GROMACS .gro file of C-alpha atoms in nm:
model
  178
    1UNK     CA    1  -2.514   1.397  -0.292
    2UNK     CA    2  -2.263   1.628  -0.410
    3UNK     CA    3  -2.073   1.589  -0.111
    4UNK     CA    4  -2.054   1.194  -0.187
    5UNK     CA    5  -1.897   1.315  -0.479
    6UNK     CA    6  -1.658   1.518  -0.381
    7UNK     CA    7  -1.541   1.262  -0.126
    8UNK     CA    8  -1.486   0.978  -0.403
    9UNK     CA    9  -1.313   1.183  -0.659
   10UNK     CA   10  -1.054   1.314  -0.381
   11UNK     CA   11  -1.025   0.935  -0.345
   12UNK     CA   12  -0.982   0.875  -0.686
   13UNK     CA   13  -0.702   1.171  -0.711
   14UNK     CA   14  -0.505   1.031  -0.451
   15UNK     CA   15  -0.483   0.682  -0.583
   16UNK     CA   16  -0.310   0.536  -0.937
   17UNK     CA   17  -0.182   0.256  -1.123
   18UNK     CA   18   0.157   0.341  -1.202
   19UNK     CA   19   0.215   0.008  -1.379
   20UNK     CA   20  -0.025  -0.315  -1.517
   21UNK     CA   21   0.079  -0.550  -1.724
   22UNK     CA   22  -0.117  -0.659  -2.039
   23UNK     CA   23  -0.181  -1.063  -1.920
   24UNK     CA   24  -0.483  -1.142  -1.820
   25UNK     CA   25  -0.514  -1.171  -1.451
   26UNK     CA   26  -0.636  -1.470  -1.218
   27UNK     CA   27  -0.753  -1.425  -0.904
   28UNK     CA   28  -0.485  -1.538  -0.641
   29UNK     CA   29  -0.618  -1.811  -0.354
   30UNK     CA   30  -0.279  -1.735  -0.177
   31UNK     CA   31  -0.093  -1.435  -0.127
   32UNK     CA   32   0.191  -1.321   0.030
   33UNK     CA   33   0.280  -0.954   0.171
   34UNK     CA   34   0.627  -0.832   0.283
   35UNK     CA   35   0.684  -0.596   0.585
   36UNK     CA   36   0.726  -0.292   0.448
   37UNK     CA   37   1.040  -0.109   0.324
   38UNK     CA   38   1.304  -0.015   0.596
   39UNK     CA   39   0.999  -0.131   0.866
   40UNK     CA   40   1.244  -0.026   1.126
   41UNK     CA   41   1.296   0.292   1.009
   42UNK     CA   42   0.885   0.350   0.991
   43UNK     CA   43   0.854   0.220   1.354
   44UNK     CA   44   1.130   0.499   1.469
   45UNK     CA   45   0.922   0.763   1.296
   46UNK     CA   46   0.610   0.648   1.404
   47UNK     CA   47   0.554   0.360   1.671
   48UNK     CA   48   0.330   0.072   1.584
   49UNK     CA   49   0.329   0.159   1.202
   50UNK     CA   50   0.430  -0.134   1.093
   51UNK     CA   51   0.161  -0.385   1.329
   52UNK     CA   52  -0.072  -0.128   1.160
   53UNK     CA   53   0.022  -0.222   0.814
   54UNK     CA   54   0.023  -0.575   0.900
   55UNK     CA   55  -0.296  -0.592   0.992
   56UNK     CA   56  -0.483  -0.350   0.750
   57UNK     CA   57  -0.283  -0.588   0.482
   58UNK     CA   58  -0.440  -0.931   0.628
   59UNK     CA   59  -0.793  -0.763   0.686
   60UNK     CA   60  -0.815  -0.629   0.335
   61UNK     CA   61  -0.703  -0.930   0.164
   62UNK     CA   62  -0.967  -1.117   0.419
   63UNK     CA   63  -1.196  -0.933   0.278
   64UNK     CA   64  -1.161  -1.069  -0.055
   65UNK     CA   65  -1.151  -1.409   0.039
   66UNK     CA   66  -0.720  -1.407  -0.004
   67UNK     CA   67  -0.515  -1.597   0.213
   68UNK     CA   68  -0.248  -1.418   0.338
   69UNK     CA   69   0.081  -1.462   0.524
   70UNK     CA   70   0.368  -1.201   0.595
   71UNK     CA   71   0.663  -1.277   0.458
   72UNK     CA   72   0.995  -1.103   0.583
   73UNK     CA   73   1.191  -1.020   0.290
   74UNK     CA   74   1.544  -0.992   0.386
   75UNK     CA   75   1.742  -0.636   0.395
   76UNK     CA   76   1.421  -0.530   0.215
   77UNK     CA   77   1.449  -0.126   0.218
   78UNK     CA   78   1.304  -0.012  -0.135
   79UNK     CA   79   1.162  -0.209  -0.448
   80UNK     CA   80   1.511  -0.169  -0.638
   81UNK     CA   81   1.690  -0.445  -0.369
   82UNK     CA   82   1.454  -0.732  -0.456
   83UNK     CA   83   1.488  -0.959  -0.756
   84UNK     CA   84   1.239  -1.183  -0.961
   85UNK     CA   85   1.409  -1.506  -0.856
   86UNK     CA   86   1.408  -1.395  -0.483
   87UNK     CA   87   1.033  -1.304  -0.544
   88UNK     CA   88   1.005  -1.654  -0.714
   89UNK     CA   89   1.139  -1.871  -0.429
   90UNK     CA   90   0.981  -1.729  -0.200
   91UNK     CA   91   0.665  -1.782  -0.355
   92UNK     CA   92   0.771  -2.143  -0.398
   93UNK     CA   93   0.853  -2.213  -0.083
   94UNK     CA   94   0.512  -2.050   0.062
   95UNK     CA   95   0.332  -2.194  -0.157
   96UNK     CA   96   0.212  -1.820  -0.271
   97UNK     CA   97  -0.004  -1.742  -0.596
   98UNK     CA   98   0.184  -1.430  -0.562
   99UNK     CA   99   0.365  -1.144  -0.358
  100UNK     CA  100   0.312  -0.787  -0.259
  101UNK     CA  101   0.600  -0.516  -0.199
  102UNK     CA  102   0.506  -0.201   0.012
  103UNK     CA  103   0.670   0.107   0.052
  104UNK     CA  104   0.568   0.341   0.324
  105UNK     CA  105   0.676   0.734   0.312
  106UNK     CA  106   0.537   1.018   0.571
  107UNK     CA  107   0.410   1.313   0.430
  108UNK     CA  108   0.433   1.570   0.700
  109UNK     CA  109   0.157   1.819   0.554
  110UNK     CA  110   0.146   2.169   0.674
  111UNK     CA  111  -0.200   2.316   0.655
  112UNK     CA  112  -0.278   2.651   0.685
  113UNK     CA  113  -0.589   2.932   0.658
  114UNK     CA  114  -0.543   3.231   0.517
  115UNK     CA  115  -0.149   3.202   0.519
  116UNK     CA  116  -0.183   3.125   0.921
  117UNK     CA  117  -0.026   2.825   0.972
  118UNK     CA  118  -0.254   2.606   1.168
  119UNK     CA  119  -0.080   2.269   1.199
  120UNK     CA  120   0.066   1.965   1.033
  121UNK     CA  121  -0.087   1.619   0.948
  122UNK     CA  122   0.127   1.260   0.924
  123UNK     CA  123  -0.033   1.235   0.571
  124UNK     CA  124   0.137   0.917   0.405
  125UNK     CA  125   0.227   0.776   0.018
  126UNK     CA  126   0.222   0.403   0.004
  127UNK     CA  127   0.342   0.227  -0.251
  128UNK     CA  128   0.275  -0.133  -0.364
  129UNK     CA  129   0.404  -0.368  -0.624
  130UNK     CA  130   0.195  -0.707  -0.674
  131UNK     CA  131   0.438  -1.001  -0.857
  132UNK     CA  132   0.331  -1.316  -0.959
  133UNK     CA  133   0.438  -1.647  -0.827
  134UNK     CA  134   0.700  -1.654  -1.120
  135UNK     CA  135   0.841  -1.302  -0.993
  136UNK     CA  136   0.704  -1.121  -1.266
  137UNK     CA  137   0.557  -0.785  -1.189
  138UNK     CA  138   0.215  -0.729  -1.245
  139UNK     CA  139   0.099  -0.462  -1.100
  140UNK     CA  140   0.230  -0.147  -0.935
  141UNK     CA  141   0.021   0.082  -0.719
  142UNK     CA  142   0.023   0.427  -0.560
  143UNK     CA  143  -0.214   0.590  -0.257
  144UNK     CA  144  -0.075   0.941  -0.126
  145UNK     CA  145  -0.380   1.029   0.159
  146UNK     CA  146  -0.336   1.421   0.117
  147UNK     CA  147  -0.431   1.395  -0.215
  148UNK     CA  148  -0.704   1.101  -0.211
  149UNK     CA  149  -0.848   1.128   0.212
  150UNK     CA  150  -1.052   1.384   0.353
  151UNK     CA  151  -1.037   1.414   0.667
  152UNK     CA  152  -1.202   1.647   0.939
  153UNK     CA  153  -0.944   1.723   1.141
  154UNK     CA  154  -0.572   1.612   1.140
  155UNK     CA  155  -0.566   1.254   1.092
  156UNK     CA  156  -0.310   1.044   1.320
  157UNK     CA  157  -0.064   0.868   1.159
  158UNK     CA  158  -0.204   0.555   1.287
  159UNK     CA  159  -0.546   0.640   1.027
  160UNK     CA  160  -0.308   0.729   0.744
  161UNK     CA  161  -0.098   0.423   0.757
  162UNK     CA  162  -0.482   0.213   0.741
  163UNK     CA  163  -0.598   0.436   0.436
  164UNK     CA  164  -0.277   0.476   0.244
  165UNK     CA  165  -0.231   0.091   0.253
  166UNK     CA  166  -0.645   0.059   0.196
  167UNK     CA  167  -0.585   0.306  -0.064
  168UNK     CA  168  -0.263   0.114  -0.266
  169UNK     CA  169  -0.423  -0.251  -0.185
  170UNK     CA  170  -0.767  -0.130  -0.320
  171UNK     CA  171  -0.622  -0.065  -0.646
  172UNK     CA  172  -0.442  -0.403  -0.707
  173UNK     CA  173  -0.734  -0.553  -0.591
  174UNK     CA  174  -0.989  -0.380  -0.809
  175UNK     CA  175  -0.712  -0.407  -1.080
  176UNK     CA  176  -0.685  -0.821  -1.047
  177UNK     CA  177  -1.096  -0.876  -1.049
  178UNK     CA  178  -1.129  -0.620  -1.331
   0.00000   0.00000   0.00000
Protein backbone atom coordinates (compact mmCIF):
# COMPACT_ATOMS: atom_id res chain seq x y z
CA UNK A 1 0.00 0.00 0.00
CA UNK A 2 2.48 2.53 0.71
CA UNK A 3 4.31 1.69 -2.24
CA UNK A 4 0.99 2.47 -4.39
CA UNK A 5 1.46 5.64 -2.89
CA UNK A 6 4.56 6.53 -3.49
CA UNK A 7 4.16 5.56 -7.15
CA UNK A 8 1.05 8.02 -7.69
CA UNK A 9 2.39 11.01 -5.96
CA UNK A 10 5.79 10.75 -8.11
CA UNK A 11 3.10 10.80 -10.83
CA UNK A 12 1.42 13.57 -9.56
CA UNK A 13 4.93 15.60 -9.13
CA UNK A 14 5.83 15.13 -12.53
CA UNK A 15 2.67 16.32 -14.10
CA UNK A 16 0.86 20.12 -14.01
CA UNK A 17 -1.51 22.42 -15.44
CA UNK A 18 0.41 25.31 -16.35
CA UNK A 19 -2.65 27.08 -17.77
CA UNK A 20 -6.87 26.51 -17.69
CA UNK A 21 -9.08 28.78 -18.60
CA UNK A 22 -12.15 29.74 -16.45
CA UNK A 23 -15.12 28.54 -19.27
CA UNK A 24 -16.73 25.76 -18.65
CA UNK A 25 -15.56 22.89 -20.69
CA UNK A 26 -17.49 20.44 -23.17
CA UNK A 27 -16.38 17.35 -23.97
CA UNK A 28 -14.92 17.33 -27.61
CA UNK A 29 -16.48 14.41 -30.17
CA UNK A 30 -13.58 15.45 -32.54
CA UNK A 31 -10.16 16.29 -31.97
CA UNK A 32 -7.29 17.09 -33.70
CA UNK A 33 -3.42 16.58 -32.69
CA UNK A 34 -0.38 18.13 -34.47
CA UNK A 35 2.97 16.28 -34.97
CA UNK A 36 4.98 17.48 -32.55
CA UNK A 37 7.36 20.49 -32.46
CA UNK A 38 10.45 20.33 -34.84
CA UNK A 39 9.24 16.30 -35.37
CA UNK A 40 12.28 16.08 -37.50
CA UNK A 41 14.53 17.20 -35.15
CA UNK A 42 12.98 14.48 -32.42
CA UNK A 43 13.34 11.68 -35.06
CA UNK A 44 17.29 12.68 -35.48
CA UNK A 45 17.65 12.41 -31.74
CA UNK A 46 15.75 9.52 -31.32
CA UNK A 47 14.35 7.28 -34.28
CA UNK A 48 10.70 6.44 -34.36
CA UNK A 49 9.78 9.17 -31.70
CA UNK A 50 7.51 10.73 -33.49
CA UNK A 51 5.29 7.24 -34.87
CA UNK A 52 5.50 6.78 -31.05
CA UNK A 53 3.76 9.95 -30.24
CA UNK A 54 1.37 9.44 -32.92
CA UNK A 55 0.14 6.57 -31.77
CA UNK A 56 0.15 6.97 -27.89
CA UNK A 57 -1.90 10.35 -29.00
CA UNK A 58 -4.70 8.30 -31.08
CA UNK A 59 -4.79 5.40 -28.39
CA UNK A 60 -5.30 7.75 -25.50
CA UNK A 61 -7.84 9.84 -27.06
CA UNK A 62 -9.47 6.23 -28.16
CA UNK A 63 -9.69 5.61 -24.98
CA UNK A 64 -11.98 8.30 -24.18
CA UNK A 65 -14.19 7.78 -26.88
CA UNK A 66 -12.35 11.07 -29.01
CA UNK A 67 -11.97 10.96 -32.53
CA UNK A 68 -8.81 11.85 -33.58
CA UNK A 69 -6.84 12.80 -36.70
CA UNK A 70 -3.18 14.19 -37.05
CA UNK A 71 -2.97 17.24 -38.40
CA UNK A 72 0.46 18.58 -39.84
CA UNK A 73 0.80 22.03 -38.80
CA UNK A 74 3.06 23.77 -41.10
CA UNK A 75 6.81 24.97 -40.03
CA UNK A 76 5.39 24.03 -36.60
CA UNK A 77 8.69 24.09 -34.25
CA UNK A 78 7.43 25.61 -30.79
CA UNK A 79 3.93 26.94 -29.51
CA UNK A 80 5.08 30.72 -30.14
CA UNK A 81 4.88 30.08 -34.33
CA UNK A 82 1.17 29.16 -34.33
CA UNK A 83 -1.68 31.62 -34.29
CA UNK A 84 -5.45 31.45 -33.17
CA UNK A 85 -6.74 31.95 -36.71
CA UNK A 86 -4.33 29.22 -38.07
CA UNK A 87 -5.62 27.04 -35.10
CA UNK A 88 -9.19 28.17 -36.18
CA UNK A 89 -9.08 27.10 -39.85
CA UNK A 90 -7.75 24.31 -39.35
CA UNK A 91 -10.29 23.27 -37.08
CA UNK A 92 -12.79 24.41 -39.68
CA UNK A 93 -11.64 22.72 -42.31
CA UNK A 94 -11.35 19.27 -40.20
CA UNK A 95 -14.23 19.65 -38.90
CA UNK A 96 -12.34 19.54 -35.28
CA UNK A 97 -14.09 20.38 -31.80
CA UNK A 98 -10.63 21.35 -31.08
CA UNK A 99 -6.71 21.04 -31.42
CA UNK A 100 -3.76 19.87 -29.45
CA UNK A 101 -0.05 21.34 -29.68
CA UNK A 102 2.85 19.09 -28.36
CA UNK A 103 6.19 19.85 -27.57
CA UNK A 104 8.67 17.12 -27.05
CA UNK A 105 12.19 17.84 -25.12
CA UNK A 106 14.84 14.93 -24.01
CA UNK A 107 15.97 14.99 -20.69
CA UNK A 108 19.20 13.13 -20.71
CA UNK A 109 19.25 12.21 -16.82
CA UNK A 110 22.44 11.17 -15.23
CA UNK A 111 21.89 8.89 -12.30
CA UNK A 112 24.27 8.04 -9.95
CA UNK A 113 24.91 6.01 -6.32
CA UNK A 114 26.87 7.27 -3.93
CA UNK A 115 28.49 9.98 -6.31
CA UNK A 116 29.40 6.86 -8.81
CA UNK A 117 27.99 7.66 -11.83
CA UNK A 118 26.04 4.72 -13.02
CA UNK A 119 24.35 5.79 -16.26
CA UNK A 120 21.96 8.08 -18.04
CA UNK A 121 18.20 7.73 -18.89
CA UNK A 122 16.29 9.48 -22.18
CA UNK A 123 13.88 10.93 -19.50
CA UNK A 124 11.50 13.40 -21.51
CA UNK A 125 9.21 16.85 -20.76
CA UNK A 126 6.21 17.03 -22.97
CA UNK A 127 4.34 19.74 -23.33
CA UNK A 128 0.74 20.19 -24.58
CA UNK A 129 -1.57 23.03 -25.33
CA UNK A 130 -5.40 22.03 -26.01
CA UNK A 131 -7.33 25.12 -28.18
CA UNK A 132 -10.71 25.20 -28.99
CA UNK A 133 -12.25 25.07 -32.38
CA UNK A 134 -12.30 29.01 -32.25
CA UNK A 135 -8.37 28.97 -31.54
CA UNK A 136 -8.72 29.94 -28.14
CA UNK A 137 -6.46 28.28 -25.66
CA UNK A 138 -7.85 26.31 -23.10
CA UNK A 139 -5.70 24.38 -21.60
CA UNK A 140 -1.95 24.01 -21.27
CA UNK A 141 -0.24 20.95 -19.87
CA UNK A 142 3.12 19.72 -18.61
CA UNK A 143 4.55 15.85 -17.96
CA UNK A 144 8.49 15.76 -17.26
CA UNK A 145 8.94 11.58 -16.60
CA UNK A 146 12.03 12.08 -14.16
CA UNK A 147 10.00 13.83 -11.96
CA UNK A 148 6.45 11.99 -12.31
CA UNK A 149 7.75 7.93 -13.68
CA UNK A 150 9.38 5.44 -11.73
CA UNK A 151 11.00 3.26 -13.37
CA UNK A 152 13.18 0.10 -12.49
CA UNK A 153 15.81 0.39 -14.56
CA UNK A 154 16.68 3.00 -17.31
CA UNK A 155 13.71 3.48 -19.31
CA UNK A 156 14.21 3.66 -23.29
CA UNK A 157 13.31 6.57 -24.87
CA UNK A 158 10.75 4.76 -26.75
CA UNK A 159 8.74 4.26 -22.89
CA UNK A 160 9.37 7.93 -22.10
CA UNK A 161 8.00 9.37 -25.24
CA UNK A 162 4.52 6.88 -24.33
CA UNK A 163 4.45 8.23 -20.62
CA UNK A 164 5.45 11.82 -21.08
CA UNK A 165 2.70 12.18 -23.79
CA UNK A 166 0.28 9.74 -21.39
CA UNK A 167 1.41 11.97 -18.74
CA UNK A 168 0.57 15.71 -20.60
CA UNK A 169 -2.69 14.12 -22.45
CA UNK A 170 -3.91 12.68 -19.04
CA UNK A 171 -4.08 16.02 -17.64
CA UNK A 172 -6.13 17.80 -20.41
CA UNK A 173 -8.18 14.99 -20.37
CA UNK A 174 -8.93 14.75 -16.67
CA UNK A 175 -8.98 18.63 -16.88
CA UNK A 176 -11.95 18.69 -19.79
CA UNK A 177 -14.30 15.89 -17.85
CA UNK A 178 -13.62 17.62 -14.52
Amino acid sequence: MILSIVLVSCGAMGTKTLYRTETDFNKPTKVGFSQVANEDIMDKIVKGSAKIYDSTMTNQLATQNIKSDKIVVENFDGFESVHADEIKNLCVDNQLDGMILTQLKFLNVKYSSMFIPIGVSEDTEVEMQYYDANGSLLLHTKHNTHMGNSYWDFPSADKTVTDGTKGALGRIIKEIIK
